[in-house]
Coordinates of C-alpha atoms in Angstrom, one line a residue:
M288 CA -7.5 -31.6 -20.5
K289 CA -7.0 -34.2 -17.8
P290 CA -4.5 -37.0 -18.5
R291 CA -6.2 -40.3 -19.1
V292 CA -5.6 -43.2 -16.7
A293 CA -6.7 -46.8 -17.4
M294 CA -7.4 -48.4 -14.1
L295 CA -7.8 -52.2 -13.9
A296 CA -9.8 -53.4 -10.9
Y297 CA -11.2 -56.9 -11.1
A298 CA -12.6 -56.5 -7.6
C299 CA -14.6 -53.2 -7.6
D300 CA -17.8 -52.2 -5.9
P301 CA -18.6 -48.7 -4.5
E302 CA -21.3 -50.3 -2.3
G303 CA -19.3 -53.3 -1.4
S304 CA -16.6 -54.0 1.3
G305 CA -13.0 -55.2 1.6
E306 CA -11.0 -55.4 -1.6
H307 CA -14.1 -54.6 -3.8
W308 CA -14.6 -51.3 -1.9
L309 CA -10.8 -50.5 -2.1
G310 CA -10.8 -51.2 -5.8
W311 CA -13.5 -48.5 -6.2
G312 CA -11.8 -46.1 -3.8
W313 CA -8.6 -45.9 -5.8
A314 CA -10.6 -45.1 -9.0
A315 CA -12.6 -42.5 -7.2
E316 CA -9.5 -40.7 -5.8
A317 CA -7.7 -40.8 -9.2
A318 CA -10.8 -39.3 -10.9
R319 CA -10.3 -36.1 -8.9
R320 CA -7.4 -35.1 -11.1
F321 CA -7.4 -37.6 -14.0
D322 CA -9.7 -38.9 -16.6
V323 CA -10.2 -42.4 -15.3
Q324 CA -11.2 -45.2 -17.6
L325 CA -12.2 -48.0 -15.2
I326 CA -11.9 -51.6 -16.5
T327 CA -13.7 -54.1 -14.3
T328 CA -16.0 -57.0 -14.3
P329 CA -19.8 -56.7 -14.7
K330 CA -20.4 -58.3 -11.3
S331 CA -21.3 -55.0 -9.6
R332 CA -22.3 -53.2 -12.8
G333 CA -25.5 -51.6 -11.3
A334 CA -23.6 -50.1 -8.3
I335 CA -20.8 -48.8 -10.5
E336 CA -23.1 -47.2 -13.0
R337 CA -24.9 -45.4 -10.2
H338 CA -21.7 -44.0 -8.9
A339 CA -19.5 -43.6 -12.0
A340 CA -20.9 -40.4 -13.5
P341 CA -21.0 -38.4 -10.3
A342 CA -17.4 -39.5 -9.6
G343 CA -16.2 -38.6 -13.2
I344 CA -15.4 -42.2 -14.0
T345 CA -15.9 -44.0 -17.3
P346 CA -16.5 -47.7 -16.7
H347 CA -15.7 -50.5 -19.1
F348 CA -17.0 -53.9 -18.2
V349 CA -15.0 -57.0 -19.3
E350 CA -16.6 -60.3 -18.7
P351 CA -14.3 -62.9 -17.2
P352 CA -13.8 -66.1 -19.3
A353 CA -16.6 -68.6 -18.9
T354 CA -14.3 -71.6 -18.3
R355 CA -13.4 -72.7 -14.8
A356 CA -11.4 -75.7 -16.0
F357 CA -8.1 -74.4 -14.6
G358 CA -9.4 -72.9 -11.4
A359 CA -9.8 -69.3 -10.1
W360 CA -6.2 -68.3 -10.7
W361 CA -6.4 -69.1 -14.4
R362 CA -9.7 -67.3 -14.7
K363 CA -8.3 -64.1 -13.2
Y364 CA -5.1 -64.3 -15.2
A365 CA -7.2 -64.7 -18.4
W366 CA -9.4 -61.8 -17.4
Q367 CA -6.5 -59.3 -17.0
K368 CA -5.1 -60.4 -20.4
I369 CA -8.4 -59.5 -21.9
A370 CA -8.4 -56.2 -19.9
A371 CA -4.9 -55.4 -21.2
R372 CA -6.3 -55.7 -24.8
R373 CA -9.0 -53.3 -23.9
V374 CA -6.3 -50.8 -22.7
V375 CA -4.7 -51.1 -26.1
E376 CA -8.0 -50.3 -27.8
L377 CA -8.5 -47.2 -25.5
H378 CA -5.0 -46.1 -26.1
A379 CA -5.5 -46.3 -29.9
M380 CA -8.6 -44.0 -29.6
E381 CA -6.9 -41.5 -27.3
K382 CA -3.6 -41.7 -25.5
I383 CA -3.5 -43.4 -22.1
A384 CA -1.0 -41.6 -19.9
V385 CA -0.8 -44.3 -17.1
V386 CA -2.2 -47.8 -16.7
H387 CA -2.8 -48.9 -13.1
Q388 CA -3.8 -52.3 -11.8
T389 CA -5.2 -51.9 -8.3
T390 CA -6.9 -55.2 -7.7
F391 CA -6.0 -58.1 -7.4
H392 CA -4.3 -57.4 -4.1
T393 CA -1.6 -59.9 -4.7
F394 CA 1.6 -60.4 -6.8
R395 CA 0.4 -63.9 -7.7
V396 CA -1.9 -62.7 -10.5
P397 CA 0.4 -61.0 -13.2
F398 CA -0.1 -57.5 -14.5
S399 CA 0.0 -58.0 -18.3
A400 CA -0.8 -54.3 -19.1
A401 CA 2.6 -53.4 -17.6
S402 CA 4.2 -54.7 -20.8
L403 CA 2.3 -52.4 -23.2
G404 CA 4.9 -49.7 -23.2
I405 CA 2.6 -47.3 -21.3
P406 CA 3.8 -45.9 -17.9
S407 CA 2.3 -48.4 -15.4
V408 CA 1.6 -48.7 -11.7
W409 CA 0.9 -52.1 -10.0
G410 CA -0.7 -52.3 -6.6
P411 CA -0.9 -52.2 -3.7
I412 CA 0.2 -55.8 -4.0
A413 CA 0.7 -58.2 -1.1
G414 CA 0.9 -62.0 -0.8
G415 CA 4.6 -62.4 0.1
E416 CA 3.8 -62.5 3.8
R417 CA 4.9 -65.6 5.6
V418 CA 4.9 -67.0 9.1
P419 CA 8.2 -66.0 11.0
P420 CA 10.7 -68.8 11.4
G421 CA 10.1 -70.9 14.5
F422 CA 6.4 -70.0 14.9
D423 CA 4.8 -72.9 13.0
R424 CA 3.7 -74.7 16.2
W425 CA 1.6 -71.7 17.2
L426 CA -0.6 -72.2 14.0
G427 CA -2.4 -75.3 15.2
A428 CA -4.2 -77.1 12.5
A429 CA -3.2 -74.3 10.0
R430 CA 0.4 -75.5 9.8
S431 CA 0.0 -77.7 6.8
S432 CA -2.0 -75.1 4.8
E433 CA 0.6 -72.4 5.6
R434 CA 3.4 -74.7 4.3
R435 CA 1.4 -75.3 1.1
R436 CA 0.9 -71.5 0.7
A437 CA 4.7 -70.9 1.1
L438 CA 5.4 -73.4 -1.7
L439 CA 2.7 -71.8 -3.9
N440 CA 4.2 -68.4 -3.3
R441 CA 7.7 -69.5 -4.5
A442 CA 6.1 -71.3 -7.5
C443 CA 4.1 -68.1 -8.5
L444 CA 7.2 -65.9 -8.1
A445 CA 9.0 -68.2 -10.6
L446 CA 6.2 -67.8 -13.3
P447 CA 7.5 -66.0 -16.4
A448 CA 4.4 -63.8 -16.5
V449 CA 4.9 -62.7 -12.8
R450 CA 8.6 -62.0 -13.4
R451 CA 7.8 -60.0 -16.5
S452 CA 5.2 -57.9 -14.6
L453 CA 7.7 -57.2 -11.9
R454 CA 10.3 -56.2 -14.5
D455 CA 8.0 -54.0 -16.6
A456 CA 5.9 -52.1 -14.1
S457 CA 7.1 -48.5 -13.9
A458 CA 6.1 -48.2 -10.2
I459 CA 4.9 -50.9 -7.7
F460 CA 2.9 -50.2 -4.5
V461 CA 3.7 -52.9 -2.0
S462 CA 1.6 -53.4 1.1
N463 CA 4.3 -54.1 3.5
R464 CA 8.0 -54.7 4.0
T465 CA 7.7 -58.5 4.4
T466 CA 6.2 -58.8 0.9
L467 CA 8.9 -56.3 -0.4
D468 CA 11.6 -58.5 1.0
F469 CA 10.1 -61.5 -0.8
L470 CA 10.1 -59.8 -4.2
P471 CA 13.2 -59.9 -6.4
A472 CA 15.8 -57.2 -5.4
S473 CA 15.9 -56.1 -9.0
C474 CA 12.4 -54.4 -8.6
H475 CA 13.0 -52.8 -5.2
A476 CA 14.1 -49.4 -6.5
R477 CA 10.6 -49.0 -8.2
C478 CA 8.7 -50.1 -5.1
E479 CA 7.0 -47.9 -2.5
I480 CA 5.3 -49.1 0.7
V481 CA 1.6 -48.2 0.5
A482 CA -0.7 -49.8 3.1
P483 CA -3.8 -51.2 1.5
N484 CA -6.2 -50.3 4.3
A485 CA -8.2 -47.0 4.2
L486 CA -10.7 -45.4 6.5
R487 CA -14.2 -45.8 5.1
D488 CA -15.8 -43.6 7.8
E489 CA -14.1 -41.7 10.5
P490 CA -15.9 -42.8 13.7
A491 CA -15.8 -40.5 16.7
P492 CA -13.1 -41.5 19.2
R493 CA -14.6 -43.6 22.0
P494 CA -15.0 -41.9 25.4
P495 CA -11.8 -42.3 27.5
A496 CA -12.0 -45.6 29.3
Q497 CA -12.5 -45.4 33.0
D498 CA -9.4 -46.4 35.1
R499 CA -11.0 -49.5 36.5
G500 CA -7.7 -51.1 37.5
G501 CA -6.5 -54.2 35.7
L502 CA -6.4 -54.4 32.0
A503 CA -9.2 -55.3 29.5
L504 CA -7.8 -56.7 26.2
L505 CA -9.9 -57.2 23.1
Y506 CA -9.4 -59.3 20.0
A507 CA -11.9 -58.8 17.2
G508 CA -11.8 -60.6 13.9
N509 CA -11.7 -64.0 12.3
C510 CA -10.6 -66.9 14.5
V511 CA -8.0 -68.4 12.2
G512 CA -4.7 -70.1 13.0
T513 CA -2.5 -67.3 11.6
R514 CA -3.9 -64.8 14.2
S515 CA -2.1 -66.9 16.9
I516 CA -4.2 -66.0 19.9
P517 CA -2.4 -68.9 21.8
L518 CA 0.6 -66.5 22.0
V519 CA -1.6 -64.0 23.9
L520 CA -3.0 -66.8 26.1
A521 CA 0.6 -67.9 27.0
A522 CA 1.5 -64.3 27.9
L523 CA -1.5 -64.0 30.1
K524 CA -0.7 -67.2 31.9
R525 CA 2.8 -66.0 32.4
L526 CA 1.5 -62.7 33.8
A527 CA -0.8 -64.6 36.1
D528 CA -2.9 -61.6 37.0
P529 CA -6.7 -62.2 37.3
S530 CA -7.3 -58.4 36.8
C531 CA -6.0 -58.8 33.2
M532 CA -8.7 -60.2 30.9
L533 CA -8.9 -61.0 27.2
T534 CA -12.2 -60.9 25.3
V535 CA -12.3 -62.7 21.9
V536 CA -14.9 -61.5 19.5
G537 CA -15.4 -63.6 16.4
D538 CA -15.7 -67.0 15.0
G539 CA -13.7 -69.3 12.8
P540 CA -11.9 -72.7 12.4
A541 CA -9.3 -72.0 15.1
L542 CA -11.8 -71.2 17.8
A543 CA -12.0 -74.7 19.2
E544 CA -8.2 -74.9 19.5
W545 CA -8.1 -71.5 21.2
R546 CA -10.7 -72.6 23.7
A547 CA -8.7 -75.7 24.5
D548 CA -5.5 -73.5 25.0
A549 CA -7.4 -71.0 27.3
A550 CA -7.3 -73.2 30.4
G551 CA -5.4 -71.1 33.1
A552 CA -5.8 -67.8 31.2
N553 CA -8.4 -65.1 32.1
V554 CA -10.3 -65.1 28.8
R555 CA -13.9 -65.1 27.6
F556 CA -15.1 -66.0 24.1
A557 CA -18.0 -63.7 22.9
G558 CA -18.5 -65.5 19.6
R559 CA -19.8 -63.8 16.5
V560 CA -21.1 -60.3 17.2
A561 CA -23.3 -58.1 15.0
R562 CA -21.5 -55.2 13.5
E563 CA -23.7 -52.7 15.3
D564 CA -22.7 -54.2 18.7
L565 CA -19.0 -54.0 18.2
P566 CA -18.6 -50.4 19.5
R567 CA -19.6 -51.6 23.0
Y568 CA -16.7 -54.1 23.0
Y569 CA -14.2 -51.4 21.8
A570 CA -15.6 -49.0 24.5
E571 CA -15.0 -51.5 27.3
A572 CA -11.4 -52.3 26.2
D573 CA -8.1 -50.8 27.2
A574 CA -6.1 -52.2 24.2
L575 CA -6.6 -54.3 21.1
V576 CA -4.4 -57.4 20.6
F577 CA -3.7 -58.3 17.0
P578 CA -1.0 -61.1 17.0
A579 CA -1.1 -61.8 13.2
L580 CA 1.7 -64.1 12.1
R581 CA 0.8 -63.5 8.5
D582 CA -1.4 -60.5 7.5
S583 CA -1.1 -57.8 4.9
G584 CA -3.0 -55.3 7.0
G585 CA -5.8 -55.5 9.4
S586 CA -9.2 -53.7 9.3
A587 CA -9.9 -54.3 13.0
L588 CA -6.5 -52.8 13.8
L589 CA -7.2 -49.7 11.8
E590 CA -10.6 -49.3 13.4
A591 CA -9.1 -49.6 16.9
M592 CA -6.5 -46.9 16.1
T593 CA -9.2 -44.6 14.7
L594 CA -11.3 -45.1 17.9
G595 CA -8.3 -44.3 20.1
L596 CA -7.6 -47.8 21.3
P597 CA -3.9 -48.8 21.7
V598 CA -2.8 -51.8 19.7
V599 CA -0.5 -54.7 20.7
C600 CA 0.7 -56.5 17.5
L601 CA 3.7 -58.4 16.3
D602 CA 6.4 -56.5 14.6
W603 CA 5.8 -58.3 11.4
A604 CA 4.2 -57.9 7.9
G605 CA 1.2 -55.5 7.5
P606 CA 0.5 -54.6 11.2
A607 CA 4.2 -53.6 11.6
E608 CA 3.7 -50.9 8.9
M609 CA 0.4 -49.7 10.3
V610 CA 1.5 -49.2 13.9
D611 CA 4.6 -47.3 15.2
V612 CA 6.2 -47.1 18.6
D613 CA 4.2 -44.1 19.6
S614 CA 0.7 -45.5 18.6
G615 CA 1.0 -49.1 19.8
V616 CA 3.3 -51.9 21.1
K617 CA 5.1 -54.0 18.5
I618 CA 6.3 -57.3 19.8
S619 CA 9.5 -58.9 18.4
V620 CA 9.3 -62.1 16.4
A621 CA 12.9 -63.1 17.1
D622 CA 11.5 -66.3 18.7
P623 CA 8.2 -67.4 20.3
E624 CA 9.6 -67.4 23.8
R625 CA 10.8 -63.8 23.6
S626 CA 7.5 -62.8 22.0
I627 CA 5.5 -64.3 24.9
A628 CA 7.8 -62.6 27.5
D629 CA 7.7 -59.3 25.7
M630 CA 3.9 -59.5 25.4
A631 CA 3.5 -60.2 29.2
T632 CA 5.8 -57.2 29.9
A633 CA 3.7 -55.0 27.6
F634 CA 0.4 -56.1 29.3
A635 CA 1.9 -55.3 32.7
R636 CA 3.0 -51.9 31.7
L637 CA -0.4 -51.1 30.0
R638 CA -2.1 -52.2 33.2
D639 CA 0.1 -50.1 35.5
E640 CA 0.5 -47.0 33.4
P641 CA -2.9 -45.5 32.3
A642 CA -1.1 -42.3 31.2
W643 CA 0.9 -44.3 28.7
R644 CA -2.3 -45.9 27.4
R645 CA -3.8 -42.5 26.9
S646 CA -0.6 -41.3 25.1
L647 CA -0.7 -44.3 22.8
A648 CA -4.4 -43.7 22.1
S649 CA -3.9 -40.1 21.1
A650 CA -1.0 -41.1 18.8
A651 CA -3.1 -43.9 17.3
I652 CA -5.9 -41.5 16.3
E653 CA -3.4 -39.0 14.8
R654 CA -1.6 -41.8 12.8
A655 CA -4.9 -43.2 11.4
R656 CA -6.1 -39.8 10.3
T657 CA -2.7 -38.9 8.8
L658 CA -1.7 -42.0 6.9
F659 CA -4.9 -44.0 6.3
T660 CA -7.4 -41.5 4.9
W661 CA -8.1 -41.6 1.1
E662 CA -6.7 -38.1 1.0
A663 CA -3.3 -39.5 2.1
K664 CA -3.5 -42.2 -0.5
R665 CA -4.5 -39.7 -3.2
R666 CA -1.3 -37.7 -2.5
V667 CA 0.8 -40.8 -3.1
L668 CA -1.2 -41.8 -6.2
E669 CA -1.0 -38.3 -7.8
A670 CA 2.7 -37.9 -7.1
T671 CA 3.4 -41.2 -8.7
Y672 CA 1.2 -40.5 -11.8
R673 CA 2.7 -37.0 -12.2
R674 CA 6.3 -38.4 -12.0
L675 CA 5.5 -41.1 -14.6
I676 CA 3.8 -38.7 -16.9
R677 CA 6.7 -36.3 -16.8

C-alpha cells in the first residue's frame, strides 16, 4: 500500500502556467510513488478532474472564504487554515504519512498544517529576496515599492503564524540562498535549496550560432525595475563597441525609463513578442542577459539554458542558484560600479572567444537537463518523504 500524502496547493492547474502549473507538477510527481490527496481550490476544477484519475491523484476542492474584507493575504491565510482542517479529517479516516504545502510559493502565507503533528514539508518557498545594498538607484521608479516590500517582509517574518510554521515544519524547501539567509537561523538545519523552476517541455537545442563577429545579447521577459537593464546599458556604453548589441524583448512599466537610459548604447527594443516568435530571437542571440536584482528564479533563464544559450546574470538570489560558473557568467553584486565593469569584461570575452561561448552553451544544456527536470525534483521529493516516514 502506498503511503498517503496530503498535498496543499492553492495554485494548481495541469493546463495552466507559472505557479499553477508547478502546483500540479509536484502532485503529479509525488503520485508516482505515493497516494496523493490533493487539496486545492475549485478554480481549475474541470482541468484537475480531467487529469487527476490518470495521474493517480484524489482531488479535494476547498472553496476560499468569500470575504475580501482584509485583502488577498487574509483570504489565502484563511484558506490554508480550512485546508488544514480537511487534512485532519482525512487523517482520521486513514493515516496521512506526510503533509506538503507546495503553493503558495512564499514564506509570507503560513503553513498551518505543519502544526498537526504529521511529518510535514513546506515549499519550495521564496519571498526573502531583496535588492543588494547600494543598488537602489538602479531600480528607477520601483525604488519606493521595493522599500515597502522589504518592510512587509520583515513584518511577515515577525507574525506568530509564520514563526510557528517555520518552527514546526519537518522539512523546508527554499528556492534560493538569499531567502534562506533571510529566514531565522533556527530553521536552517531543516532547509534544502530546491529551485522552483522546472522544464515543461524540453525543446531541441537551437542550431549553433554562426560566428558573425561581435556579440548579440538578448533580454526576454517583463520590463520591470528589478530586472535592472540599465546596468547592462551602462556596461555596453563602457565597452563602446558597436558590434555588441542588446535586443530587449518584452513590455512593462520600466520600459520608458530603459529607453531613456539607452542613449549611447547599441540596443533595440522589440516590444511584446508572440510566444511562437520567441525562438527566432533566441536563435539570433549569442547570450542571454538576466540582470535580476530580486528574483526567485527565472523562466526565461531556464529556457535559454535548455536551448544552449549562455546566460549572464547577477550572482544573487534565484539566478545564482540556477547558473554555475561552467554554464554561464555570474556577475558580482559587491557594488554597482564593479558589476558594470565585470559585465563589460564578460561581454568582451564572450565577443572574442566563440569557443568559450560554445563551452558555456553545452554546460547550460547539461545543467538544465540534470537539475531542472521533474525527474530531478521527484528524486528530492521522494528522498525527503521517505526520510520523514522512517
